[in-house]
Short mmCIF file of C-alpha atoms in Angstrom, two decimals:
data_model
loop_
_atom_site.label_atom_id
_atom_site.label_comp_id
_atom_site.label_asym_id
_atom_site.label_seq_id
_atom_site.Cartn_x
_atom_site.Cartn_y
_atom_site.Cartn_z
CA MET A 20 4.76 12.35 15.76
CA LEU A 21 2.13 10.25 14.01
CA LYS A 22 0.66 11.52 10.79
CA LYS A 23 -3.05 12.18 10.85
CA VAL A 24 -5.00 9.46 9.08
CA PRO A 25 -6.90 10.83 6.05
CA HIS A 26 -10.67 11.08 6.25
CA THR A 27 -12.62 8.31 4.52
CA TYR A 28 -13.80 10.77 1.88
CA VAL A 29 -10.17 11.71 1.16
CA ILE A 30 -9.18 8.04 0.79
CA ILE A 31 -11.98 7.32 -1.66
CA PHE A 32 -11.34 10.47 -3.68
CA SER A 33 -7.66 9.49 -3.90
CA LEU A 34 -8.69 6.11 -5.31
CA ILE A 35 -10.85 7.86 -7.91
CA VAL A 36 -7.88 9.99 -8.98
CA PHE A 37 -5.63 6.90 -9.12
CA CYS A 38 -8.11 5.04 -11.32
CA ALA A 39 -8.36 8.09 -13.58
CA LEU A 40 -4.57 8.02 -13.99
CA LEU A 41 -4.76 4.35 -14.98
CA THR A 42 -7.00 5.26 -17.89
CA TRP A 43 -4.08 7.29 -19.30
CA ILE A 44 -1.72 4.31 -19.03
CA ILE A 45 -3.84 1.24 -19.85
CA PRO A 46 -5.24 1.11 -23.42
CA GLY A 47 -8.99 0.93 -23.89
CA GLY A 48 -10.67 -2.29 -24.89
CA GLU A 49 -13.95 -4.12 -24.66
CA PHE A 50 -15.69 -7.40 -25.33
CA GLU A 51 -18.80 -7.70 -27.40
CA ARG A 52 -21.90 -8.51 -25.38
CA GLU A 53 -24.89 -10.67 -26.10
CA SER A 54 -28.12 -11.30 -24.24
CA VAL A 55 -28.80 -14.77 -22.86
CA VAL A 56 -31.52 -16.10 -20.61
CA VAL A 57 -30.09 -17.52 -17.39
CA ASN A 58 -32.51 -19.19 -14.96
CA GLY A 59 -35.39 -17.31 -16.53
CA VAL A 60 -33.66 -13.91 -16.36
CA GLU A 61 -32.16 -12.13 -19.37
CA ARG A 62 -28.54 -11.15 -18.78
CA SER A 63 -25.84 -9.47 -20.83
CA VAL A 64 -22.70 -11.62 -21.14
CA ILE A 65 -19.49 -11.34 -23.14
CA LYS A 66 -18.82 -13.25 -26.35
CA ASN A 67 -15.78 -15.47 -26.13
CA GLY A 68 -12.92 -14.33 -28.38
CA SER A 69 -14.62 -11.00 -29.06
CA PHE A 70 -12.14 -8.69 -27.31
CA GLN A 71 -10.92 -5.78 -29.36
CA GLN A 72 -9.03 -2.63 -28.58
CA THR A 73 -10.91 0.65 -28.66
CA ASP A 74 -9.96 4.28 -28.52
CA SER A 75 -8.69 5.28 -25.12
CA GLN A 76 -11.15 7.14 -22.94
CA MET A 77 -8.76 9.05 -20.67
CA GLN A 78 -10.52 10.41 -17.61
CA SER A 79 -9.62 13.87 -16.29
CA TRP A 80 -12.40 16.26 -15.24
CA GLN A 81 -14.56 13.15 -14.92
CA VAL A 82 -13.10 12.61 -11.43
CA PHE A 83 -15.62 15.27 -10.39
CA SER A 84 -18.54 14.22 -12.58
CA SER A 85 -18.06 10.66 -11.31
CA PHE A 86 -19.65 11.82 -8.04
CA PHE A 87 -22.86 12.67 -9.85
CA ASP A 88 -22.85 9.42 -11.82
CA GLY A 89 -22.00 7.49 -8.67
CA PHE A 90 -24.97 9.00 -6.86
CA LEU A 91 -27.25 8.09 -9.77
CA ARG A 92 -26.03 4.49 -9.94
CA THR A 93 -26.43 3.97 -6.20
CA SER A 94 -29.57 6.07 -5.78
CA ASP A 95 -31.48 3.03 -4.53
CA ILE A 96 -29.00 2.31 -1.73
CA ILE A 97 -28.74 6.01 -0.85
CA ALA A 98 -32.54 6.21 -0.60
CA LEU A 99 -32.55 3.04 1.52
CA ILE A 100 -30.04 4.52 3.99
CA VAL A 101 -31.84 7.87 4.27
CA LEU A 102 -35.27 6.28 4.75
CA ILE A 103 -33.96 3.78 7.30
CA GLY A 104 -32.15 6.55 9.17
CA GLY A 105 -35.32 8.64 9.38
CA ALA A 106 -37.49 5.66 10.33
CA PHE A 107 -35.22 4.46 13.13
CA TRP A 108 -34.85 7.99 14.50
CA ILE A 109 -38.61 8.08 14.93
CA MET A 110 -38.53 4.68 16.60
CA ASN A 111 -35.58 5.62 18.82
CA ALA A 112 -37.47 8.66 20.11
CA SER A 113 -39.84 6.24 21.84
CA LYS A 114 -36.84 4.57 23.59
CA ALA A 115 -38.32 1.22 22.56
CA VAL A 116 -35.09 -0.22 21.13
CA ASP A 117 -33.05 0.96 24.12
CA ILE A 118 -35.55 -0.49 26.57
CA GLY A 119 -35.56 -3.72 24.56
CA ILE A 120 -31.77 -3.93 24.82
CA TYR A 121 -31.91 -3.24 28.56
CA SER A 122 -34.58 -5.91 29.08
CA PHE A 123 -32.58 -8.35 26.98
CA LEU A 124 -29.44 -7.80 29.08
CA GLN A 125 -31.42 -8.25 32.28
CA PHE A 126 -32.79 -11.49 30.83
CA LEU A 127 -29.27 -12.73 30.11
CA LYS A 128 -28.19 -12.15 33.71
CA ARG A 129 -30.65 -14.80 34.84
CA PHE A 130 -28.84 -17.43 32.78
CA GLU A 131 -25.48 -16.44 34.25
CA ARG A 132 -26.57 -18.10 37.48
CA SER A 133 -26.19 -21.46 35.76
CA LYS A 134 -22.65 -22.76 36.24
CA LEU A 135 -22.69 -24.60 32.91
CA LEU A 136 -23.88 -21.58 30.92
CA ALA A 137 -21.55 -19.31 32.85
CA ARG A 138 -18.63 -21.53 31.86
CA ILE A 139 -19.65 -21.55 28.19
CA GLY A 140 -20.46 -17.87 28.27
CA VAL A 141 -24.01 -16.64 27.80
CA ASN A 142 -22.78 -13.74 25.69
CA ASN A 143 -20.89 -16.15 23.42
CA LEU A 144 -24.07 -18.13 22.84
CA VAL A 145 -25.96 -14.95 21.98
CA LEU A 146 -23.27 -13.79 19.53
CA LEU A 147 -23.03 -17.22 17.91
CA SER A 148 -26.81 -17.54 17.54
CA ILE A 149 -27.18 -14.14 15.87
CA MET A 150 -24.21 -14.69 13.53
CA THR A 151 -25.44 -18.15 12.51
CA ILE A 152 -28.86 -16.79 11.57
CA PHE A 153 -27.40 -14.01 9.43
CA SER A 154 -24.87 -16.34 7.83
CA LEU A 155 -27.71 -18.61 6.78
CA PHE A 156 -29.53 -15.61 5.34
CA GLY A 157 -26.43 -14.82 3.27
CA ALA A 158 -26.00 -18.42 2.14
CA VAL A 159 -29.62 -19.02 1.18
CA PHE A 160 -30.88 -15.78 -0.37
CA GLY A 161 -27.82 -13.55 -0.48
CA MET A 162 -28.67 -11.07 2.28
CA SER A 163 -26.63 -7.93 1.68
CA GLU A 164 -28.32 -4.51 1.58
CA GLU A 165 -30.64 -5.56 4.40
CA THR A 166 -27.71 -5.56 6.86
CA ILE A 167 -27.62 -1.75 6.73
CA ALA A 168 -30.90 -1.66 8.64
CA PHE A 169 -29.83 -4.27 11.18
CA THR A 170 -26.62 -2.36 11.92
CA ILE A 171 -28.65 0.33 13.70
CA VAL A 172 -29.95 -2.33 16.09
CA PHE A 173 -26.87 -4.49 16.69
CA VAL A 174 -24.24 -1.78 17.19
CA PRO A 175 -25.88 -0.27 20.30
CA LEU A 176 -26.66 -3.82 21.50
CA ALA A 177 -23.02 -4.87 21.20
CA ILE A 178 -21.79 -1.77 23.03
CA SER A 179 -24.37 -2.28 25.78
CA MET A 180 -22.98 -5.80 26.20
CA GLY A 181 -19.47 -4.39 26.68
CA TYR A 182 -18.14 -4.80 23.15
CA ASP A 183 -17.62 -2.26 20.36
CA SER A 184 -19.23 -1.24 17.08
CA ILE A 185 -17.00 -3.64 15.12
CA VAL A 186 -18.55 -6.55 17.01
CA GLY A 187 -22.00 -5.09 16.31
CA VAL A 188 -21.25 -4.93 12.57
CA SER A 189 -19.84 -8.46 12.72
CA LEU A 190 -23.11 -9.82 14.09
CA CYS A 191 -25.02 -8.97 10.93
CA PHE A 192 -22.78 -7.72 8.10
CA ILE A 193 -19.71 -9.95 8.59
CA ALA A 194 -21.89 -12.98 9.32
CA ALA A 195 -24.09 -12.42 6.26
CA THR A 196 -21.04 -11.83 4.05
CA MET A 197 -19.36 -15.03 5.21
CA GLY A 198 -22.59 -16.84 4.39
CA PHE A 199 -22.62 -15.07 1.03
CA ALA A 200 -19.06 -16.24 0.30
CA GLY A 201 -19.78 -19.82 1.32
CA ALA A 202 -23.27 -19.80 -0.19
CA PHE A 203 -24.96 -23.04 -1.18
CA LEU A 204 -28.39 -21.85 -2.36
CA ASN A 205 -27.86 -18.17 -3.25
CA PRO A 206 -29.63 -17.60 -6.60
CA PHE A 207 -27.82 -14.31 -7.24
CA THR A 208 -24.33 -15.83 -7.25
CA ILE A 209 -24.42 -19.63 -7.39
CA GLY A 210 -27.55 -19.72 -9.55
CA VAL A 211 -26.28 -17.17 -12.07
CA ALA A 212 -22.74 -18.59 -12.26
CA GLN A 213 -23.91 -22.18 -12.72
CA GLY A 214 -26.46 -21.11 -15.31
CA LEU A 215 -23.77 -19.30 -17.30
CA SER A 216 -21.52 -22.36 -17.01
CA ASP A 217 -24.22 -24.71 -18.36
CA ILE A 218 -24.12 -26.97 -15.31
CA PRO A 219 -27.09 -28.11 -13.18
CA LEU A 220 -28.40 -25.47 -10.81
CA PHE A 221 -27.20 -25.82 -7.22
CA SER A 222 -25.23 -28.96 -8.00
CA GLY A 223 -22.26 -29.69 -5.75
CA LEU A 224 -24.43 -28.76 -2.78
CA GLU A 225 -22.71 -31.13 -0.33
CA TYR A 226 -19.26 -29.63 -0.75
CA ARG A 227 -20.64 -26.08 -0.63
CA ILE A 228 -22.27 -26.80 2.72
CA PHE A 229 -18.88 -28.07 3.92
CA MET A 230 -17.23 -24.84 2.69
CA TRP A 231 -19.88 -22.76 4.46
CA ALA A 232 -19.22 -24.63 7.71
CA VAL A 233 -15.42 -24.21 7.49
CA ILE A 234 -15.62 -20.50 6.64
CA ASN A 235 -18.05 -19.80 9.46
CA LEU A 236 -16.16 -21.88 12.01
CA PHE A 237 -13.05 -19.80 11.41
CA GLY A 238 -14.94 -16.51 11.19
CA PHE A 239 -16.99 -17.05 14.33
CA ILE A 240 -13.91 -18.01 16.35
CA TYR A 241 -12.08 -14.92 15.08
CA VAL A 242 -14.93 -12.58 16.02
CA LEU A 243 -15.49 -14.22 19.43
CA ARG A 244 -11.79 -13.94 20.30
CA TYR A 245 -11.81 -10.27 19.34
CA ALA A 246 -15.03 -9.71 21.30
CA ARG A 247 -13.53 -11.35 24.40
CA ARG A 248 -10.46 -9.10 24.17
CA ILE A 249 -12.61 -5.97 23.89
CA LYS A 250 -14.85 -7.10 26.74
CA LYS A 251 -11.77 -7.47 28.92
CA ASP A 252 -10.29 -4.10 27.92
CA PRO A 253 -12.53 -1.83 25.80
CA THR A 254 -9.65 0.61 25.19
CA LYS A 255 -8.00 -1.97 22.90
CA SER A 256 -10.76 -1.41 20.35
CA PHE A 257 -9.78 0.24 17.06
CA VAL A 258 -12.88 2.41 17.43
CA TYR A 259 -12.90 3.10 21.16
CA THR A 260 -13.07 6.88 20.76
CA ASP A 261 -15.49 6.66 17.83
CA ASP A 262 -17.89 4.60 19.95
CA ASN A 263 -18.31 7.47 22.40
CA TYR A 264 -21.35 8.45 20.33
CA TRP A 265 -23.06 5.15 21.10
CA ARG A 266 -21.92 5.03 24.72
CA LYS A 267 -23.27 8.50 25.40
CA ARG A 268 -26.52 7.61 23.70
CA ASN A 269 -26.88 4.46 25.82
CA GLU A 270 -26.02 6.33 29.02
CA SER A 271 -28.65 8.98 28.33
CA THR A 272 -31.35 6.39 27.74
CA SER A 273 -34.09 6.13 30.30
CA VAL A 274 -35.09 2.52 31.02
CA THR A 275 -38.49 3.44 32.43
CA ILE A 276 -41.23 1.54 30.64
CA GLU A 277 -44.16 3.78 29.82
CA LYS A 278 -47.32 2.33 31.33
CA ILE A 279 -49.72 4.70 29.56
CA LYS A 280 -51.43 3.16 26.56
CA PRO A 281 -52.21 5.99 24.13
CA THR A 282 -55.31 5.62 22.04
CA ALA A 283 -53.11 6.27 19.01
CA ALA A 284 -51.27 2.98 19.62
CA TRP A 285 -54.51 1.02 19.48
CA ILE A 286 -55.46 2.85 16.29
CA ALA A 287 -52.08 1.96 14.75
CA MET A 288 -52.60 -1.65 15.79
CA ALA A 289 -56.09 -1.74 14.25
CA VAL A 290 -54.99 -0.16 10.96
CA LEU A 291 -52.01 -2.49 10.57
CA SER A 292 -54.02 -5.57 11.48
CA THR A 293 -56.78 -4.71 9.01
CA PHE A 294 -54.26 -4.07 6.26
CA LEU A 295 -52.38 -7.32 6.92
CA VAL A 296 -55.62 -9.32 6.90
CA PHE A 297 -56.41 -7.96 3.43
CA VAL A 298 -52.85 -8.78 2.30
CA SER A 299 -53.25 -12.30 3.69
CA PHE A 300 -56.32 -12.85 1.52
CA ALA A 301 -54.53 -11.38 -1.50
CA PHE A 302 -51.42 -13.54 -0.95
CA PRO A 303 -52.55 -16.70 0.84
CA GLN A 304 -49.43 -18.57 -0.31
CA SER A 305 -45.81 -17.49 -0.58
CA ALA A 306 -43.44 -19.30 -2.95
CA ILE A 307 -40.35 -19.60 -0.75
CA ASN A 308 -37.31 -20.24 -2.95
CA MET A 309 -34.72 -22.60 -1.46
CA GLY A 310 -32.17 -23.32 -4.16
CA ASN A 311 -33.94 -24.98 -7.08
CA SER A 312 -36.88 -26.00 -4.86
CA ILE A 313 -39.97 -23.93 -4.22
CA PHE A 314 -42.07 -24.37 -1.08
CA ARG A 315 -45.54 -22.85 -1.07
CA VAL A 316 -46.52 -21.94 2.48
CA PRO A 317 -49.11 -19.58 4.03
CA ALA A 318 -46.33 -17.37 5.38
CA ILE A 319 -48.17 -14.03 5.32
CA PRO A 320 -51.41 -15.29 6.96
CA VAL A 321 -49.41 -17.05 9.70
CA ALA A 322 -47.22 -14.00 10.32
CA THR A 323 -50.32 -11.78 10.37
CA ALA A 324 -52.04 -13.95 12.97
CA LEU A 325 -48.93 -13.95 15.15
CA PHE A 326 -48.58 -10.18 14.83
CA ILE A 327 -52.18 -9.60 15.94
CA ILE A 328 -51.74 -11.91 18.94
CA MET A 329 -48.38 -10.44 19.98
CA GLY A 330 -49.59 -6.90 19.31
CA LEU A 331 -52.57 -7.32 21.63
CA VAL A 332 -50.41 -8.88 24.36
CA THR A 333 -47.65 -6.27 24.23
CA LEU A 334 -50.02 -3.29 23.95
CA ARG A 335 -51.64 -4.35 27.21
CA HIS A 336 -48.19 -4.14 28.80
CA SER A 337 -46.64 -1.00 27.29
CA VAL A 338 -46.36 1.06 24.13
CA GLN A 339 -42.62 0.40 23.85
CA TYR A 340 -43.10 -3.36 23.85
CA PHE A 341 -45.67 -2.98 21.09
CA ILE A 342 -43.17 -0.95 19.06
CA LEU A 343 -40.61 -3.73 19.57
CA THR A 344 -43.22 -6.18 18.30
CA LEU A 345 -43.64 -3.92 15.28
CA LEU A 346 -39.87 -4.03 14.67
CA THR A 347 -39.77 -7.82 15.06
CA PHE A 348 -42.55 -8.43 12.55
CA THR A 349 -41.06 -5.89 10.15
CA ILE A 350 -38.06 -8.22 10.03
CA VAL A 351 -40.33 -11.28 9.68
CA PHE A 352 -42.22 -9.78 6.74
CA LEU A 353 -38.91 -8.62 5.25
CA VAL A 354 -37.63 -12.20 5.16
CA ILE A 355 -40.92 -13.45 3.70
CA GLY A 356 -40.90 -10.72 1.07
CA VAL A 357 -37.30 -11.31 0.01
CA MET A 358 -37.53 -15.10 -0.09
CA GLY A 359 -41.09 -15.48 -1.30
CA HIS A 360 -42.01 -12.42 -3.33
CA GLY A 361 -38.81 -11.11 -4.88
CA TRP A 362 -38.48 -8.00 -2.73
CA TYR A 363 -35.46 -5.79 -3.23
CA ILE A 364 -34.28 -2.35 -2.13
CA LYS A 365 -37.51 -0.48 -2.97
CA GLU A 366 -39.69 -2.82 -0.93
CA ILE A 367 -37.15 -2.99 1.92
CA SER A 368 -37.06 0.81 2.13
CA THR A 369 -40.85 0.97 2.07
CA ILE A 370 -41.45 -1.49 4.87
CA PHE A 371 -38.96 0.20 7.20
CA LEU A 372 -40.42 3.63 6.45
CA ALA A 373 -43.89 2.31 7.27
CA MET A 374 -42.51 0.78 10.48
CA GLY A 375 -41.07 4.14 11.54
CA ILE A 376 -44.27 6.05 10.83
CA PHE A 377 -46.50 3.58 12.69
CA ALA A 378 -44.02 3.47 15.58
CA GLY A 379 -44.28 7.25 15.80
CA ILE A 380 -48.08 7.11 15.66
CA ALA A 381 -48.11 4.48 18.42
CA ALA A 382 -45.92 6.77 20.55
CA ASN A 383 -48.63 9.44 20.15
CA ASN A 384 -46.47 11.82 18.11
CA SER A 385 -48.15 14.54 16.07
CA PRO A 386 -47.58 14.74 12.28
CA ASN A 387 -45.26 17.73 12.79
CA THR A 388 -43.25 15.84 15.40
CA LEU A 389 -42.98 12.81 13.11
CA THR A 390 -41.70 15.05 10.32
CA LYS A 391 -39.10 16.72 12.55
CA LEU A 392 -37.89 13.36 13.86
CA PHE A 393 -37.61 11.93 10.35
CA LEU A 394 -35.63 14.92 9.10
CA ALA A 395 -33.33 14.72 12.11
CA GLY A 396 -32.66 11.05 11.38
CA ALA A 397 -32.10 11.68 7.69
CA LYS A 398 -29.67 14.49 8.53
CA ASP A 399 -27.79 12.28 10.99
CA ILE A 400 -27.40 9.45 8.47
CA LEU A 401 -26.75 11.62 5.41
CA PRO A 402 -22.91 11.35 5.52
CA ALA A 403 -23.24 7.55 5.31
CA ALA A 404 -25.55 7.87 2.33
CA LEU A 405 -23.35 10.34 0.47
CA ILE A 406 -20.21 8.27 0.83
CA VAL A 407 -21.94 5.37 -0.95
CA GLY A 408 -22.33 7.49 -4.07
CA LEU A 409 -18.78 8.79 -3.76
CA ALA A 410 -17.38 5.26 -3.55
CA ARG A 411 -19.27 4.17 -6.67
CA GLY A 412 -17.37 6.92 -8.51
CA ILE A 413 -14.39 4.55 -8.57
CA VAL A 414 -16.34 2.05 -10.65
CA VAL A 415 -17.69 4.85 -12.87
CA ILE A 416 -14.16 5.99 -13.78
CA LEU A 417 -13.00 2.46 -14.59
CA GLU A 418 -16.04 1.67 -16.71
CA ASP A 419 -16.10 4.97 -18.56
CA GLY A 420 -12.34 4.70 -19.09
CA LYS A 421 -12.95 1.28 -20.72
CA ILE A 422 -10.07 -0.48 -18.97
CA ILE A 423 -11.85 -3.23 -17.01
CA ASP A 424 -12.20 -5.48 -20.07
CA THR A 425 -8.58 -4.77 -21.05
CA LEU A 426 -7.33 -5.86 -17.65
CA LEU A 427 -9.46 -8.99 -17.69
CA PHE A 428 -8.42 -9.97 -21.22
CA ASN A 429 -4.69 -9.57 -20.67
CA VAL A 430 -4.64 -11.44 -17.39
CA SER A 431 -6.87 -14.29 -18.57
CA ASP A 432 -4.89 -14.60 -21.81
CA SER A 433 -1.62 -15.15 -19.93
CA MET A 434 -2.79 -17.56 -17.23
CA GLN A 435 -2.96 -20.76 -19.25
CA ASN A 436 0.74 -21.69 -18.93
CA PHE A 437 1.03 -22.06 -15.16
CA GLY A 438 -0.25 -25.61 -14.61
CA GLU A 439 -3.43 -26.53 -12.77
CA VAL A 440 -2.53 -25.21 -9.30
CA GLY A 441 -0.99 -22.04 -10.70
CA THR A 442 -3.96 -21.39 -12.96
CA LEU A 443 -6.39 -22.00 -10.11
CA GLY A 444 -4.47 -19.50 -8.00
CA ILE A 445 -4.45 -16.87 -10.75
CA MET A 446 -8.15 -17.35 -11.49
CA TYR A 447 -8.88 -16.96 -7.77
CA LEU A 448 -6.67 -13.87 -7.56
CA ILE A 449 -8.44 -12.32 -10.57
CA GLN A 450 -11.89 -12.88 -9.09
CA THR A 451 -10.73 -11.51 -5.74
CA LEU A 452 -9.21 -8.35 -7.21
CA LEU A 453 -11.98 -7.85 -9.75
CA ASN A 454 -14.51 -7.69 -6.94
CA VAL A 455 -12.95 -4.39 -5.92
CA PHE A 456 -13.99 -2.93 -9.26
CA ILE A 457 -17.23 -4.86 -9.81
CA PRO A 458 -18.88 -5.37 -6.40
CA SER A 459 -22.06 -6.78 -7.96
CA GLY A 460 -21.99 -10.58 -7.72
CA SER A 461 -24.29 -11.29 -10.64
CA GLY A 462 -22.60 -8.58 -12.70
CA GLN A 463 -19.19 -10.04 -12.05
CA ALA A 464 -20.46 -13.51 -12.97
CA ALA A 465 -21.78 -12.24 -16.30
CA LEU A 466 -18.38 -10.72 -17.06
CA THR A 467 -15.99 -13.45 -15.95
CA ILE A 468 -17.74 -16.83 -15.95
CA PRO A 469 -17.96 -17.13 -19.78
CA ILE A 470 -14.17 -16.65 -19.94
CA MET A 471 -13.27 -18.71 -16.87
CA SER A 472 -15.40 -21.68 -17.90
CA GLN A 473 -13.63 -21.81 -21.28
CA ILE A 474 -10.21 -21.68 -19.57
CA ALA A 475 -11.34 -24.49 -17.28
CA ASP A 476 -12.14 -26.62 -20.33
CA LEU A 477 -8.69 -25.91 -21.83
CA ILE A 478 -6.71 -26.93 -18.74
CA GLY A 479 -8.95 -29.87 -17.85
CA ILE A 480 -10.66 -28.77 -14.63
CA SER A 481 -14.36 -28.83 -13.81
CA ARG A 482 -16.54 -25.84 -14.62
CA GLN A 483 -17.95 -26.36 -11.15
CA THR A 484 -14.51 -25.43 -9.84
CA THR A 485 -14.69 -22.08 -11.65
CA VAL A 486 -18.01 -21.40 -9.93
CA VAL A 487 -16.40 -22.09 -6.54
CA ILE A 488 -13.52 -19.77 -7.45
CA PHE A 489 -16.02 -17.10 -8.42
CA GLN A 490 -18.14 -17.31 -5.28
CA LEU A 491 -15.16 -17.25 -2.90
CA GLY A 492 -13.35 -14.52 -4.83
CA ASP A 493 -16.53 -12.49 -5.02
CA GLY A 494 -17.44 -13.00 -1.37
CA PHE A 495 -14.52 -12.24 0.94
CA THR A 496 -13.47 -8.85 -0.40
CA ASN A 497 -17.04 -7.58 -0.02
CA MET A 498 -16.00 -7.02 3.61
CA ILE A 499 -13.28 -4.52 2.71
CA THR A 500 -13.65 -3.10 -0.82
CA PRO A 501 -14.39 0.65 -0.74
CA THR A 502 -16.50 0.33 -3.89
CA SER A 503 -19.13 -1.74 -2.07
CA GLY A 504 -22.11 0.49 -1.37
CA VAL A 505 -23.32 -1.94 1.30
CA LEU A 506 -20.03 -1.93 3.23
CA ILE A 507 -19.70 1.84 3.07
CA GLY A 508 -23.34 2.20 4.10
CA VAL A 509 -22.90 -0.15 7.06
CA LEU A 510 -19.75 1.62 8.23
CA GLY A 511 -21.46 4.99 7.88
CA VAL A 512 -24.41 3.87 9.99
CA ALA A 513 -22.07 2.33 12.60
CA ARG A 514 -19.88 5.48 12.54
CA ILE A 515 -16.74 3.43 11.88
CA PRO A 516 -14.08 5.26 9.81
CA TYR A 517 -13.07 3.17 6.80
CA GLU A 518 -9.35 3.29 7.62
CA LYS A 519 -9.97 1.86 11.11
CA TRP A 520 -12.21 -0.84 9.67
CA PHE A 521 -9.47 -1.69 7.16
CA LYS A 522 -6.93 -2.17 9.97
CA TRP A 523 -9.24 -4.62 11.71
CA ALA A 524 -10.57 -6.41 8.64
CA ALA A 525 -7.39 -6.76 6.53
CA PRO A 526 -5.72 -9.63 8.48
CA PHE A 527 -9.08 -11.37 8.93
CA ILE A 528 -9.87 -11.26 5.22
CA LEU A 529 -6.33 -12.29 4.25
CA MET A 530 -6.72 -15.44 6.34
CA LEU A 531 -10.14 -16.08 4.80
CA ILE A 532 -8.65 -15.74 1.31
CA ILE A 533 -5.99 -18.34 2.17
CA ILE A 534 -8.65 -20.69 3.57
CA GLY A 535 -10.66 -20.11 0.39
CA PHE A 536 -7.75 -21.20 -1.81
CA LEU A 537 -7.30 -24.36 0.27
CA LEU A 538 -11.02 -25.09 -0.19
CA ILE A 539 -10.65 -24.70 -3.97
CA LEU A 540 -7.92 -27.34 -4.34
CA PRO A 541 -10.09 -30.40 -3.48
CA THR A 542 -12.55 -29.41 -6.22
CA ALA A 543 -9.80 -29.96 -8.81
CA PHE A 544 -7.97 -32.95 -7.35
CA MET A 545 -10.62 -35.00 -5.53
CA GLU A 546 -13.71 -36.89 -6.64
CA LEU A 547 -16.57 -34.80 -5.29
CA ASN A 548 -20.27 -35.18 -5.99
CA GLY A 549 -21.33 -32.60 -8.56
CA PHE A 550 -17.77 -31.83 -9.66
#
């Protein structure tokens, strides 16, 4: 008789208790910090040689208070999840997304008549196209939290295409994370790490593009092979029973396109268009950051003009198509805001909330109906939001117990006697494991790069190599670490239990880690531009 697998909450709470026990075994210690300006941003970094032992901060009752602190430290992500859940529930009430998926699948069937496309696989081309786009987003501007919102769209799409929720999550989250790991222009990881290492920003670009291509080639093949197996026999999915929620929702969806054009939809169109025109005059140019280059383009005015044109066309056809247009341009303005105006979680939450409200207005819902729909969506998504705060409790215990610096100091102090390959491997292992405890890329860079760059000087390897070690070590485990608020949020939205995700992701990530180590070796033993 098989033992029942513990609930995700039980697993995370067990990890909190385990980390609390470590604080009774491992002595406290900490580095001194100093403020430095890196790429125009002030950051707190450690002083080399400043480690000193401190009084132990054993954690006991704090295993319970860590929940509260975890919620506080991830309040932005929790708010993002709740607002997105409420907004999409309003949108889903109009059946616009479901009708869009149905229309998209009908569109694909036309291409299946082509023998060439049928042989390649139309679905494969769709999956590859979506994953490539999101991988580029991860590589260029570090897309991460945004994938929580896209999960709500791609999971039902994947299941409608005959796959499962894991494939849906792979389309956006896995793809963006692979791009994040193999990033070549990400200012939040590459930019910070190179700035702390005192090497030219975004140097070594050629080899990083090569790494990105290798990582994605393997990852895409892995996901496509899994998708093909699930398409052939859906019962082989790790989450077959869990996906009943999405299958029932898809089955209950009416595909009738509403021909009535409520006056409210035209009012919503007029208000949004007027507002966007004013914004276009206020921000005629957007400074799109691409690595260390800045391109000033009229992104907002162009997007506004396209929205007005598409809005008028789709409103003449149906309300649902207009709502899909609203969703599409929400994504367009999201990309512009993130890349050109420094948007983060607050702005992302705001634009999706506005999208949900205007979608509800366009569907001719009353204010009371909008409120009820929003509350229903927030209630439905609340478990996913709460688990994010619970997971951050692990990091709270480790930081308050003052053992992270102790672990880092002792491991880094003992790694210098293993030769170049051995030291590279240990540095890579440290960055990989440390990401479990410090899921923030820029935060991890501030903690480890000052130490790693000095070790690199001692053993005679390039500081650029330490940056590669950091980005790969920081990237891959983002797909599996329970302390990542983004991962836990994505899984919560997709309704995938963490333990089932772990079973699927563990072998995949292990292979990626091995590939990552093989990609590190040329940076130390070959003549590469920028290294």
